[in-house]
Short mmCIF file of C-alpha atoms and ligand atoms in Angstrom, two decimals:
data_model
loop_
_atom_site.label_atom_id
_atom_site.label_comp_id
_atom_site.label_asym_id
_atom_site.label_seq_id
_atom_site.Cartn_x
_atom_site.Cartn_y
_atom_site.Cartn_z
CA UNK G 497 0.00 0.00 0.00
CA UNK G 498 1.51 3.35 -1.06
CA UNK G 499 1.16 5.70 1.68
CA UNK G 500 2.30 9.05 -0.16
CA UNK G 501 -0.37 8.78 -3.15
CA UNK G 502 -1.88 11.68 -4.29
CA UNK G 503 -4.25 9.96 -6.45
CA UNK G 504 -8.25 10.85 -5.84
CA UNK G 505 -9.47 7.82 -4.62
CA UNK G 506 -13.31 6.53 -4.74
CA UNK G 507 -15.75 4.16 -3.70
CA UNK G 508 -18.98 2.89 -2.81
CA UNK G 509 -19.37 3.91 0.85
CA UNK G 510 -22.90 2.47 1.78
CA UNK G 511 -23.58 -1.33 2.17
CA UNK G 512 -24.08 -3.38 -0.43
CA UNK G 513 -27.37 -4.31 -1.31
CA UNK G 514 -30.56 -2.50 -1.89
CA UNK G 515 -31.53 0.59 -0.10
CA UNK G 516 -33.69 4.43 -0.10
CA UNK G 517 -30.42 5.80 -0.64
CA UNK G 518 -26.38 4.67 -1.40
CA UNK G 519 -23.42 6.90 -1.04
CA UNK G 520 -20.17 7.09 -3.10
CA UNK G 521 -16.96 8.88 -1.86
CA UNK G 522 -14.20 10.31 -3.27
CA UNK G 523 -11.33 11.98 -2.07
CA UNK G 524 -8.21 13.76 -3.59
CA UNK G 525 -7.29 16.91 -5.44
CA UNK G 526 -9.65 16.03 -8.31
CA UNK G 527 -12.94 15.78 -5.79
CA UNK G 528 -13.85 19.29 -6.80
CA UNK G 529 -13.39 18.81 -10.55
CA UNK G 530 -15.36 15.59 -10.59
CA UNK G 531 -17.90 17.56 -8.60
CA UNK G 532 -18.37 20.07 -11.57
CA UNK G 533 -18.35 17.19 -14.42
CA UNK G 534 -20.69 14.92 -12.55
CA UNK G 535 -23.52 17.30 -11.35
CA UNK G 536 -22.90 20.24 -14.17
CA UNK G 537 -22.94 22.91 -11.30
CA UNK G 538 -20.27 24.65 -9.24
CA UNK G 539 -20.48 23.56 -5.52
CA UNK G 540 -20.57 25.49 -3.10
CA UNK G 541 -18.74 24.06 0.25
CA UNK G 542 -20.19 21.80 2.82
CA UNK G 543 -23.58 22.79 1.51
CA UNK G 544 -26.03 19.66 0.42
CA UNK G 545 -27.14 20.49 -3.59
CA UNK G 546 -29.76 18.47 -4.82
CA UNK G 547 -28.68 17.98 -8.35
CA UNK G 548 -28.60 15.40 -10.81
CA UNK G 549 -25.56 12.87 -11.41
CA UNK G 550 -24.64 13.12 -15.52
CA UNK G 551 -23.22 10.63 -17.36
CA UNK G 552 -20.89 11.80 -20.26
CA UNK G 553 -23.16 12.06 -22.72
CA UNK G 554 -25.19 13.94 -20.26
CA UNK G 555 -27.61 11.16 -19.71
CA UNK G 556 -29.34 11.66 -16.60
CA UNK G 557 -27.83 8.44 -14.34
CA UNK G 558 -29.60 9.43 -11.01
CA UNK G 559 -30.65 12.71 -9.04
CA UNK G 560 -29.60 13.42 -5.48
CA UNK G 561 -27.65 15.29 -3.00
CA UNK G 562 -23.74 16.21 -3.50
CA UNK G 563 -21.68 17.53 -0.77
CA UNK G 564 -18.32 19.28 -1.21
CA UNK G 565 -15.71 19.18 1.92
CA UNK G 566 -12.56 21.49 1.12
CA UNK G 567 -9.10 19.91 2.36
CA UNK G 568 -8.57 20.46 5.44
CA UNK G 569 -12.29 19.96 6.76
CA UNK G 570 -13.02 16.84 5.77
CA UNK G 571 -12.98 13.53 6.88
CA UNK G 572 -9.88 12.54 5.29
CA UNK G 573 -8.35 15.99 5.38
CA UNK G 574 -8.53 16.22 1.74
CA UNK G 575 -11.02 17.50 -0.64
CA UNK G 576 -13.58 15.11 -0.44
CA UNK G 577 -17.34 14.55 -2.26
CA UNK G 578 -20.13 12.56 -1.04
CA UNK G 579 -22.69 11.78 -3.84
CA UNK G 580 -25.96 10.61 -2.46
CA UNK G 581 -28.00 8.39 -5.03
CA UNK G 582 -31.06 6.17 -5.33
CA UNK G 583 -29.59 3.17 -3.02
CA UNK G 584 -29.56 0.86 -6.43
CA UNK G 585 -26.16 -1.22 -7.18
CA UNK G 586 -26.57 -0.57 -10.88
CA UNK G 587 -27.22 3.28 -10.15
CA UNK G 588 -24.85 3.50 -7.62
CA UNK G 589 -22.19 0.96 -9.92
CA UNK G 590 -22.66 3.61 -12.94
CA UNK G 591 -22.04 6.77 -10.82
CA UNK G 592 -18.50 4.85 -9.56
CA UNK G 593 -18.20 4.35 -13.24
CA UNK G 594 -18.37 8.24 -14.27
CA UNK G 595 -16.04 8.99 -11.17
CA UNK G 596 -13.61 6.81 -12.41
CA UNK G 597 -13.68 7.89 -15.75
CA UNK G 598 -13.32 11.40 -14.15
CA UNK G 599 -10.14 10.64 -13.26
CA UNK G 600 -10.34 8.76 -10.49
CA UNK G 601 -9.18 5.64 -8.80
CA UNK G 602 -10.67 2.80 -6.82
CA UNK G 603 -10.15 3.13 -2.96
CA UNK G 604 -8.20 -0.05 -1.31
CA UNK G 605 -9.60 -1.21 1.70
CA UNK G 606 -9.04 1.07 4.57
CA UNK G 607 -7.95 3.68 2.17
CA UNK G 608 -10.08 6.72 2.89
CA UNK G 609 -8.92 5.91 7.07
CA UNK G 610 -5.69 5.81 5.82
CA UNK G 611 -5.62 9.02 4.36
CA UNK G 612 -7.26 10.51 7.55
CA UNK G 613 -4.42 8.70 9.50
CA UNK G 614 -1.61 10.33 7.17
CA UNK G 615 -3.37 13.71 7.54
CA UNK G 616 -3.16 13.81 11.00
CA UNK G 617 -7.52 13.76 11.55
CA UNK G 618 -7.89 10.76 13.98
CA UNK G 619 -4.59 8.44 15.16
CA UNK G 620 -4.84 4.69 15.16
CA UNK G 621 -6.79 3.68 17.91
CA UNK G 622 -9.65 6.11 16.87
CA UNK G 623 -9.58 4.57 13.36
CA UNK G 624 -9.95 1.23 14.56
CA UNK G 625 -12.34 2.75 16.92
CA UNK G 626 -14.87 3.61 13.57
CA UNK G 627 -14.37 -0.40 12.51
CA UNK G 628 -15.34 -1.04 15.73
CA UNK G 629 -18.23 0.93 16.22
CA UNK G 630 -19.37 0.30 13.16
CA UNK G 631 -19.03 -3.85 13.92
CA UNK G 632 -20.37 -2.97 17.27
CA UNK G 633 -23.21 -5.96 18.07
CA UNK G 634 -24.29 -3.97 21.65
CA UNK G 635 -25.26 -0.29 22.51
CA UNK G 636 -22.57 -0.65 25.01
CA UNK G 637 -19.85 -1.66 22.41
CA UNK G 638 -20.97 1.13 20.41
CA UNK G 639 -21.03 3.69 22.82
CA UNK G 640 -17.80 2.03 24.22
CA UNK G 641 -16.16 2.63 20.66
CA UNK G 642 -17.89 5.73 20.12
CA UNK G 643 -15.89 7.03 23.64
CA UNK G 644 -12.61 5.51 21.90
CA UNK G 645 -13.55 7.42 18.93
CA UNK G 646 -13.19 10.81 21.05
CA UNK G 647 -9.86 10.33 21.51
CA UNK G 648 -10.48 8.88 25.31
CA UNK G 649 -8.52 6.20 24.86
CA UNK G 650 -5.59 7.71 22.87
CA UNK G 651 -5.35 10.28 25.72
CA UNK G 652 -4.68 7.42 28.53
CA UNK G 653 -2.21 5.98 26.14
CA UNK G 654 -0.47 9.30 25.59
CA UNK G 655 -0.37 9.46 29.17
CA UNK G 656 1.66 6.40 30.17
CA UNK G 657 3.82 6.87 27.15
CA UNK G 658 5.03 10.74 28.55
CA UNK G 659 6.01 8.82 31.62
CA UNK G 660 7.79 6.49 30.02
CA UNK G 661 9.29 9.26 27.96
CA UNK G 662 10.43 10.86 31.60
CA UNK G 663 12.39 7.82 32.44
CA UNK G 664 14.04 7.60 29.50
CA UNK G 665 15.28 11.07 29.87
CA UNK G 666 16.43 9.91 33.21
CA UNK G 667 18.63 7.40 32.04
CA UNK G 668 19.89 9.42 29.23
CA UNK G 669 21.30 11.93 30.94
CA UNK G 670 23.03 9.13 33.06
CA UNK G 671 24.44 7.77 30.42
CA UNK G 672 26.00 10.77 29.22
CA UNK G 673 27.59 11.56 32.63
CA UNK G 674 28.23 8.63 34.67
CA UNK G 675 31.14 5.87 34.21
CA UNK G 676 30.90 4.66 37.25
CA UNK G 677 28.30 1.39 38.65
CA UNK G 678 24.87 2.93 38.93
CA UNK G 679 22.10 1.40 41.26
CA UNK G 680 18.82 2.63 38.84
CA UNK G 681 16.71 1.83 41.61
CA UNK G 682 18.47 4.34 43.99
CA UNK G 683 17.62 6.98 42.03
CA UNK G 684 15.35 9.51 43.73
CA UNK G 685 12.02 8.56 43.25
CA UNK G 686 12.74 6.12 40.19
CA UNK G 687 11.94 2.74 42.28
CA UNK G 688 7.88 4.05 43.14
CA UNK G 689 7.64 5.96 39.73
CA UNK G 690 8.52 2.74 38.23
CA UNK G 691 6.28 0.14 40.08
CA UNK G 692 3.33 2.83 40.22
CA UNK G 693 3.46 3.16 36.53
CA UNK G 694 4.16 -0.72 35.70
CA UNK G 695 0.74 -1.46 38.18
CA UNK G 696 -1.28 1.55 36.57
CA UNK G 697 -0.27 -0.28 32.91
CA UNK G 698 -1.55 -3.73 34.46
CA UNK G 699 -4.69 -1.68 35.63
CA UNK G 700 -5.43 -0.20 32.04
CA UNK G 701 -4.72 -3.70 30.68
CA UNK G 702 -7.02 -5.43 33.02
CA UNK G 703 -9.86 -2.49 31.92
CA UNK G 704 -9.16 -3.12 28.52
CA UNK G 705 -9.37 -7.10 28.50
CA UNK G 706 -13.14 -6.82 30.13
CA UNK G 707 -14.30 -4.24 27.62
CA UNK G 708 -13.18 -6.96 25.29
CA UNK G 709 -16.15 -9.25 26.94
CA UNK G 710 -18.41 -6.01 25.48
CA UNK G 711 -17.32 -6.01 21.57
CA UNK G 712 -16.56 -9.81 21.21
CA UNK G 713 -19.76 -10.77 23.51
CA UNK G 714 -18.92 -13.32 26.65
CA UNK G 715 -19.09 -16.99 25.60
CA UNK G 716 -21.41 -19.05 27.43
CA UNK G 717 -21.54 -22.74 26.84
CA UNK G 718 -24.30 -24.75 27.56
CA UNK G 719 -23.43 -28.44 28.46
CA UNK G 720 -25.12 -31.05 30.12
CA UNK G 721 -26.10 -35.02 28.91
CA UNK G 722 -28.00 -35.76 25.82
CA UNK G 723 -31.47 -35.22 25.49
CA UNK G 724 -31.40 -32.53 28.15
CA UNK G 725 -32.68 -29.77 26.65
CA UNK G 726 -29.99 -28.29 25.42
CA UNK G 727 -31.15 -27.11 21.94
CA UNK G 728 -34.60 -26.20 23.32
CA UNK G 729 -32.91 -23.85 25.46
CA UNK G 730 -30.33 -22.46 22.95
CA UNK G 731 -33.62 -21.72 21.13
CA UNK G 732 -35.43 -20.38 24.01
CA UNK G 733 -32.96 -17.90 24.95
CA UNK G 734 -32.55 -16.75 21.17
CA UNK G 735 -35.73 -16.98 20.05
CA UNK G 736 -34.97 -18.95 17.05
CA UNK G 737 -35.05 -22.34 15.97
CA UNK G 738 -31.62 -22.64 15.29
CA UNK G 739 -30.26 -25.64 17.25
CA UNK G 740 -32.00 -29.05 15.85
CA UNK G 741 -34.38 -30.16 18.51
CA UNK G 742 -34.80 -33.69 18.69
CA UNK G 743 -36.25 -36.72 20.87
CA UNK G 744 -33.60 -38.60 19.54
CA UNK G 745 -30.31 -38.62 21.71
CA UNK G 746 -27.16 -37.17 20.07
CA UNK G 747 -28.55 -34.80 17.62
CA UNK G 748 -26.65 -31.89 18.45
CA UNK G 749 -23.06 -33.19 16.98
CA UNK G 750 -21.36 -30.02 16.21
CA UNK G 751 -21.07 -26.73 18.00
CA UNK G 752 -24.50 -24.21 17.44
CA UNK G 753 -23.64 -20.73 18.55
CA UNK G 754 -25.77 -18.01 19.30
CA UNK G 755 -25.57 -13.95 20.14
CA UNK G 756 -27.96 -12.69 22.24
CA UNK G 757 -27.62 -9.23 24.64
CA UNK G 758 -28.61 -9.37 27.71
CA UNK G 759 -29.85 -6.17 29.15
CA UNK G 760 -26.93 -5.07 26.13
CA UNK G 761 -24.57 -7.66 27.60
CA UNK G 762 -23.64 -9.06 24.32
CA UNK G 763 -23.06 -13.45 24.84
CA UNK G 764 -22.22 -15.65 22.60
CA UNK G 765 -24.19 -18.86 23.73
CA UNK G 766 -23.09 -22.25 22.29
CA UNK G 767 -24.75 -25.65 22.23
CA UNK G 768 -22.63 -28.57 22.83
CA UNK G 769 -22.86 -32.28 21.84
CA UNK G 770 -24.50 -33.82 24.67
CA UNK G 771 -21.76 -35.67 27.23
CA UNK G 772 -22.03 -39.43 26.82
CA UNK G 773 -19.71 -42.26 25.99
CA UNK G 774 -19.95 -43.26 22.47
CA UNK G 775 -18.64 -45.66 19.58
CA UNK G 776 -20.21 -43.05 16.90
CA UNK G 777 -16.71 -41.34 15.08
CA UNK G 778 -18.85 -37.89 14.59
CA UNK G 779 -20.21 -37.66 17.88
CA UNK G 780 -16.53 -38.24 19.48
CA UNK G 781 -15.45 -35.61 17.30
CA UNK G 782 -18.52 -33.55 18.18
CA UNK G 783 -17.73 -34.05 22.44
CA UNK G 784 -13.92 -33.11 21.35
CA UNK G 785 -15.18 -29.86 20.39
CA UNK G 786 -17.66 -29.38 23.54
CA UNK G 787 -14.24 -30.53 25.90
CA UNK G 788 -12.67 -27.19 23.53
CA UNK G 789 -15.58 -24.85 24.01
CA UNK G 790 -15.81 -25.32 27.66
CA UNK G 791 -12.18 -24.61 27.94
CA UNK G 792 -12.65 -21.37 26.11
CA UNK G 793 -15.90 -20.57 28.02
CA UNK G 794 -16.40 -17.31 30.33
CA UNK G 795 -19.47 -19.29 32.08
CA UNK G 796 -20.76 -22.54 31.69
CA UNK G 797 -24.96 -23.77 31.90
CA UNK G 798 -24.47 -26.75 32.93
CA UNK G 799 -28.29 -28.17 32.44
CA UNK G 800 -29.51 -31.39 34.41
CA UNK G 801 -33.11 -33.08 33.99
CA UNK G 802 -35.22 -31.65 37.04
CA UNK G 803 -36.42 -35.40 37.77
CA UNK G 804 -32.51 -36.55 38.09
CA UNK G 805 -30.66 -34.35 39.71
CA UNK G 806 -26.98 -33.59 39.10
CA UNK G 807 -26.13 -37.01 37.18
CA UNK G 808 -22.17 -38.79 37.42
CA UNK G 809 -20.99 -37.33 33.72
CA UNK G 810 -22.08 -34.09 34.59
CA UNK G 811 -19.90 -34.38 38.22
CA UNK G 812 -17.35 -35.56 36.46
CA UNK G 813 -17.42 -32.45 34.14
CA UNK G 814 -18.07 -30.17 36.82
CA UNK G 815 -14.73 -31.25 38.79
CA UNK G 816 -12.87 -30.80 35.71
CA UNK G 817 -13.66 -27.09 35.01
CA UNK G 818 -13.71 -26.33 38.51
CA UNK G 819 -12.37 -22.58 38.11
CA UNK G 820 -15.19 -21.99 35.11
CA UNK G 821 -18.02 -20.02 36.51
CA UNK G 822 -20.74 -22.22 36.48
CA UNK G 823 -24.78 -22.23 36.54
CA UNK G 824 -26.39 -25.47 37.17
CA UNK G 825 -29.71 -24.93 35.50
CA UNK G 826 -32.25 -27.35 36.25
CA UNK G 827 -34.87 -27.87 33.44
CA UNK G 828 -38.11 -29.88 32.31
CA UNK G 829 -39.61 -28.77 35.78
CA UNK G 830 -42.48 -28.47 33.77
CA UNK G 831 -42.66 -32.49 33.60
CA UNK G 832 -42.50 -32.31 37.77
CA UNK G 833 -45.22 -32.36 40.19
CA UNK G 834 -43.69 -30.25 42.47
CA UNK G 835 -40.64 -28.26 42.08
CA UNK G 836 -37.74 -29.84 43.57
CA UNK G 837 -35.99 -27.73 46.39
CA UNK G 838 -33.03 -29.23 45.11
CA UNK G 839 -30.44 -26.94 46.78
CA UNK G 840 -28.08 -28.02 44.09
CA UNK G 841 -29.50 -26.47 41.26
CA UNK G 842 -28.82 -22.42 40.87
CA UNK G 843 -32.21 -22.06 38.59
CA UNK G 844 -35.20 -24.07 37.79
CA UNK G 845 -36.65 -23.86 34.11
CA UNK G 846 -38.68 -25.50 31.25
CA UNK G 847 -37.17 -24.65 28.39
CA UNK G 848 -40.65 -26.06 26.79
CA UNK G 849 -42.85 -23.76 28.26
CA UNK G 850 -40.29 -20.74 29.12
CA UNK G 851 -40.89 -20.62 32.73
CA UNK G 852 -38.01 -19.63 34.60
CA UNK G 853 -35.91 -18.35 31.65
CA UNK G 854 -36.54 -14.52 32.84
CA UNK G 855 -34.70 -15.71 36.28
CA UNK G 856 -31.81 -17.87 34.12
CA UNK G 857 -31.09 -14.45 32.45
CA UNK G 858 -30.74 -12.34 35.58
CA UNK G 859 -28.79 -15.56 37.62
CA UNK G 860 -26.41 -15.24 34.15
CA UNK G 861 -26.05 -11.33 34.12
CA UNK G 862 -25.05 -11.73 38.04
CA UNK G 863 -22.66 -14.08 37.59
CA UNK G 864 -21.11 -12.22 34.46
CA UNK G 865 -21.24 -8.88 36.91
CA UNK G 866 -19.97 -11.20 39.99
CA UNK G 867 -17.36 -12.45 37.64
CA UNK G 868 -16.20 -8.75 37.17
CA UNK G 869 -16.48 -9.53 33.63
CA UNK G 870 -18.24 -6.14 33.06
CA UNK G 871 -19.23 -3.31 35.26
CA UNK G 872 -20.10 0.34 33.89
CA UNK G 873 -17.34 1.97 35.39
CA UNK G 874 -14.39 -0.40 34.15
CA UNK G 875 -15.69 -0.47 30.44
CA UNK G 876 -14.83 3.32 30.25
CA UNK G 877 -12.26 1.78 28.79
CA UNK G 878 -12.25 0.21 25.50
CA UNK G 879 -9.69 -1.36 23.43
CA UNK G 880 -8.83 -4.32 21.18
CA UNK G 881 -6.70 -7.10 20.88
CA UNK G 882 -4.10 -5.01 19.66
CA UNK G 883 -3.74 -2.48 22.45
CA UNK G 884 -3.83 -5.30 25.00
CA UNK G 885 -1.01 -7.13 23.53
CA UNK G 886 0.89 -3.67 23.07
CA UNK G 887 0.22 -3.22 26.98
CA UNK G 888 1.70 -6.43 27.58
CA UNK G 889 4.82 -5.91 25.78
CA UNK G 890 5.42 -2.52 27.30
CA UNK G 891 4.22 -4.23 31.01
CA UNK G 892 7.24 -6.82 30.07
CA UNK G 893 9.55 -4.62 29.35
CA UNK G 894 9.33 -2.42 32.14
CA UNK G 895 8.90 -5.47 34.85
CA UNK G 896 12.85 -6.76 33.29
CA UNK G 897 13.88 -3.49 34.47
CA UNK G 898 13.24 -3.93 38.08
CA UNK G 899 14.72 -7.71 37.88
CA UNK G 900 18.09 -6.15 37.21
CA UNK G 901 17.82 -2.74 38.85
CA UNK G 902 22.30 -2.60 39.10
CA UNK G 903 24.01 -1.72 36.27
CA UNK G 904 27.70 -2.56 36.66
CA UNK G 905 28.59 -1.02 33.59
CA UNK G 906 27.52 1.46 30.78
CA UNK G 907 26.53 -1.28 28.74
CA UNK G 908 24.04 -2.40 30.89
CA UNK G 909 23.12 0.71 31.35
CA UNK G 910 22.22 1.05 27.41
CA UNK G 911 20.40 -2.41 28.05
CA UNK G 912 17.87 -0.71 30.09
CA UNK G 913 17.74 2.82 28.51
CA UNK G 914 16.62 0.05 25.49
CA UNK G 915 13.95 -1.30 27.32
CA UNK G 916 12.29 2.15 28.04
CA UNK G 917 13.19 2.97 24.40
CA UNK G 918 11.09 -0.30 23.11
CA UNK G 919 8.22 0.20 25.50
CA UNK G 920 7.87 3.45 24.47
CA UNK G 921 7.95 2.16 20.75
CA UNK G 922 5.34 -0.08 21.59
CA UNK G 923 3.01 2.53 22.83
CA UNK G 924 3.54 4.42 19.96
CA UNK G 925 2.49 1.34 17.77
CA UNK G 926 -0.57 1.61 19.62
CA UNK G 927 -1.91 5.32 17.89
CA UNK G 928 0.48 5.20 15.39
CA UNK G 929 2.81 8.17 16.42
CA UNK G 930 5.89 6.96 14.43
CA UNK G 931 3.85 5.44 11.18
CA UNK G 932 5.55 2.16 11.31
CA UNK G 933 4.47 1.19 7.44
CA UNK G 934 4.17 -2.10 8.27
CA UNK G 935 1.88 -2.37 10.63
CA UNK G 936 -0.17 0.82 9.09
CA UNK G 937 -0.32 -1.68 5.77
CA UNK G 938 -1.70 -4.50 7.84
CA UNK G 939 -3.92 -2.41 10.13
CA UNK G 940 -6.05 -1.07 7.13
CA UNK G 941 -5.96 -3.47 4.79
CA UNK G 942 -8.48 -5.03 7.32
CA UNK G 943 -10.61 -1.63 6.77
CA UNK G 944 -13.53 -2.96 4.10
CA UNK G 945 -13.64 -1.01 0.35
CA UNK G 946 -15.01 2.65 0.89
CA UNK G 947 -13.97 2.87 4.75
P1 LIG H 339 -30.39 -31.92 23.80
O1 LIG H 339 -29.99 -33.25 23.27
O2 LIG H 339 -29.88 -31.72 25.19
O3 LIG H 339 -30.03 -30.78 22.91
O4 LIG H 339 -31.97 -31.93 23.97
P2 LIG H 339 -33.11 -31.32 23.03
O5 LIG H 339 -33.21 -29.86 23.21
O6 LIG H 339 -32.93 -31.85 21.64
O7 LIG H 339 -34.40 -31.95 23.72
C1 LIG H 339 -34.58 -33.34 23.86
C2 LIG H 339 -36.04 -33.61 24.08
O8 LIG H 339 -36.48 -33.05 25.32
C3 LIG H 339 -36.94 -33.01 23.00
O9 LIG H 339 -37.98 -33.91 22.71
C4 LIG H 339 -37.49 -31.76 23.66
O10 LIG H 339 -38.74 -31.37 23.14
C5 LIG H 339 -37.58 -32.19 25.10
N1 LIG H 339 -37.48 -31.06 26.03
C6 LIG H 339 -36.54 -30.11 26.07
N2 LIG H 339 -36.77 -29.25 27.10
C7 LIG H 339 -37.91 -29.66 27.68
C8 LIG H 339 -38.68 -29.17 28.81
O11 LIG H 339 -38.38 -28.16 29.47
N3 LIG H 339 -39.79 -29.88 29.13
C9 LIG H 339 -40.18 -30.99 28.43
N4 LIG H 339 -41.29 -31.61 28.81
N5 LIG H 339 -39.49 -31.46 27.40
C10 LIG H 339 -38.36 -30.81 27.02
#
């Protein structure tokens, strides 16, 4: 990807598909001349024209609105037109057509971010922040990403990299003016500046890896023996019939997963093959993958018939994931004559007749809250996979630091004066302050065509 091209760039920007109305962008020094060609008028900035779209044999293609940003006030920083059509593919296909003939380019994936990104508009983690807001399956995600979008997050990151920037000043200047042995920790102050800034790091990781559990949903797995309920349930919490339901045991042979929000928790909820010993080569395969899903689970419904109780497969399960976070759901009460006071079971349901399923989804959002997998105040922050391994690294770095805190010699001085220098490096990765081209490449390229 070519990251100093003037070329004017365009693109479909809407989704594909049918719609009341489609958008196609353009950006670059011929946005204005296109403007003229295309709708026959003179624009007039950041004002919406209702005009019609001309082919070049002035053939009407499509009437609707044009808008003209001037470089620097746009959303790429460039000059940049937004022509809104009929939302048609053909219509919308032929007015990318006339663009291009106007001189333009297509966009690459990512490319119009990119441009915003080179132009100094938003930094990384904002960009990202419009993919994710934009992928956002949960109000909170979106408002989450919407914060990012701000700059919240950019700011916190800008934060701990100054202080890391103060260090490195520190050691620096030692460099320059010592020879002799230097104790790094004796410095004034350098030991507590160091550990408070290493914890506060682990702090803003631990944030960020729970508002994870808000954009990629928390995975809940139901398990239990065959013919439990398991699919009826999957379907009663979704609403669907998505899971095959069936009277006949092992139906449910590969994994069925489901998102649902709960009160805008976002959870991924996955049906398992039911737990039983078996000669069938599919359904081995199929409880191989439910032994992998419940490792990767953030809570597991473990569901038991209400006439049985908690039965020997499903103890044996149960004292394997004993760390998992786990709801014993009780179900088919509906096939009882009584309810059971069972004290074993955390809920009672029928996943037939829906009773109890209100309760299941407030015992789950407790557990999920209990679990400190979300609470309001620590998804203020909100960042990706990305940051959090960036964190890491720059966590890592700085922990080595204060395993080897005496420097007999200048050398080892340099060692450490590295260490700042590549944790600060790997904050910077994180909005992009040194434009590593690399990473920039791979970053957008993930962008879709008229982002
Ligand atoms: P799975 O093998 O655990 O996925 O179980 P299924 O969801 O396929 O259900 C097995 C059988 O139990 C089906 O005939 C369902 O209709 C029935 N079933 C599931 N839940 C209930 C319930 O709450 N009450 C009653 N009476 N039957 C249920």
């Amino acid at each position: 990807m070519n990251l100093k091209d003037g070329d004017t760039i365009a693109a479909i920007a809407s989704a594909t598909g049918k719609a009341g109305i489609g958008v196609v962008r353009i950006s670059g020094v011929a946005a204005s001349e296109i403007a003229t060609k295309i709708t026959k008028t003179i624009l007039q900035t950041r004002t919406a024209h209702y005009s019609r779209f001309v082919d070049e044999h002035n053939q009407v293609i499509d009437e609707g609105i044009a808008i003209l940003y001037k470089a620097p006030a746009s959303f790429t920083g460039e000059d940049v037109l937004e022509l809104q059509a009929h939302g048609s593919p053909i219509v919308l296909d032929l007015i990318l057509e006339r663009v291009l003939q106007l001189g333009a380019r297509l966009a690459q994936p990512g490319e119009f971010s990119q441009r915003a990104f080179l132009n100094h508009k938003y930094d990384l983690v904002q960009l990202e922040a419009i993919a994710d807001l934009i992928n956002s399956s949960s109000r909170e995600a979106a408002r989450g990403a919407q914060r990012a979008l701000q700059g919240e997050m950019s700011h916190l990151f800008s934060q701990i990299a100054e202080r890391i920037k103060t260090f490195r000043v520190r050691i620096e200047a030692e460099l320059d003016f010592s020879d002799e042995d230097i104790d790094i920790l004796s410095l004034p102050e350098f030991e507590k500046n160091l550990t408070d800034l290493i914890h506060d790091i682990e702090q803003l990781k631990k944030k960020a890896q729970h508002s994870l559990y808000l954009y990629e949903g928390i995975k809940v797995v139901i398990v239990g023996r065959v013919n439990v309920g398991k699919s009826s349930l999957l379907n009663r919490l979704t609403n669907r019939a998505e899971a095959i339901v069936n009277a006949q045991p092992g139906t449910t042979r590969d994994i069925v997963n489901s998102n649902i929000a709960v009160d805008g928790i976002p959870l991924t909820i996955s049906d398992t093959a039911g737990l039983r010993e078996t000669n069938d080569v599919i359904e081995q395969e199929g409880m191989r993958r439910t032994r992998n899903a419940v490792q990767a689970s953030d809570l597991l419904l473990l569901l038991v018939d209400a006439r049985d109780g908690i039965c020997a497969t499903a103890r044996a399960l149960l004292s394997q994931c004993k760390a998992k976070p786990t709801l014993i759901v009780a179900n088919k009460i509906d096939l009882l004559k009584a309810p059971t006071e069972n004290a074993a079971f955390d809920v009672q349901i029928s996943a037939k007749t829906g009773a109890g399923i209100d309760l299941l989804k407030q015992q789950i959002k407790a557990r999920i809250t209990h679990g400190n997998f979300l609470d309001s105040e620590r998804s203020v922050v909100f960042a990706n996979r990305r940051h959090i391994e960036a964190l890491h690294t720059v966590a890592q770095l700085l922990s080595e630091i204060t395993k080897h805190p005496r420097c007999q010699s200048t050398q080892q001085l340099e060692l450490v004066a590295e260490n700042f220098r590549l944790a600060q490096q790997a904050l910077a990765d994180i909005t992009g302050t040194y434009g590593n081209e690399e990473l920039l490449s791979d970053i957008f390229s993930r962008f879709c065509i008229g982002k």
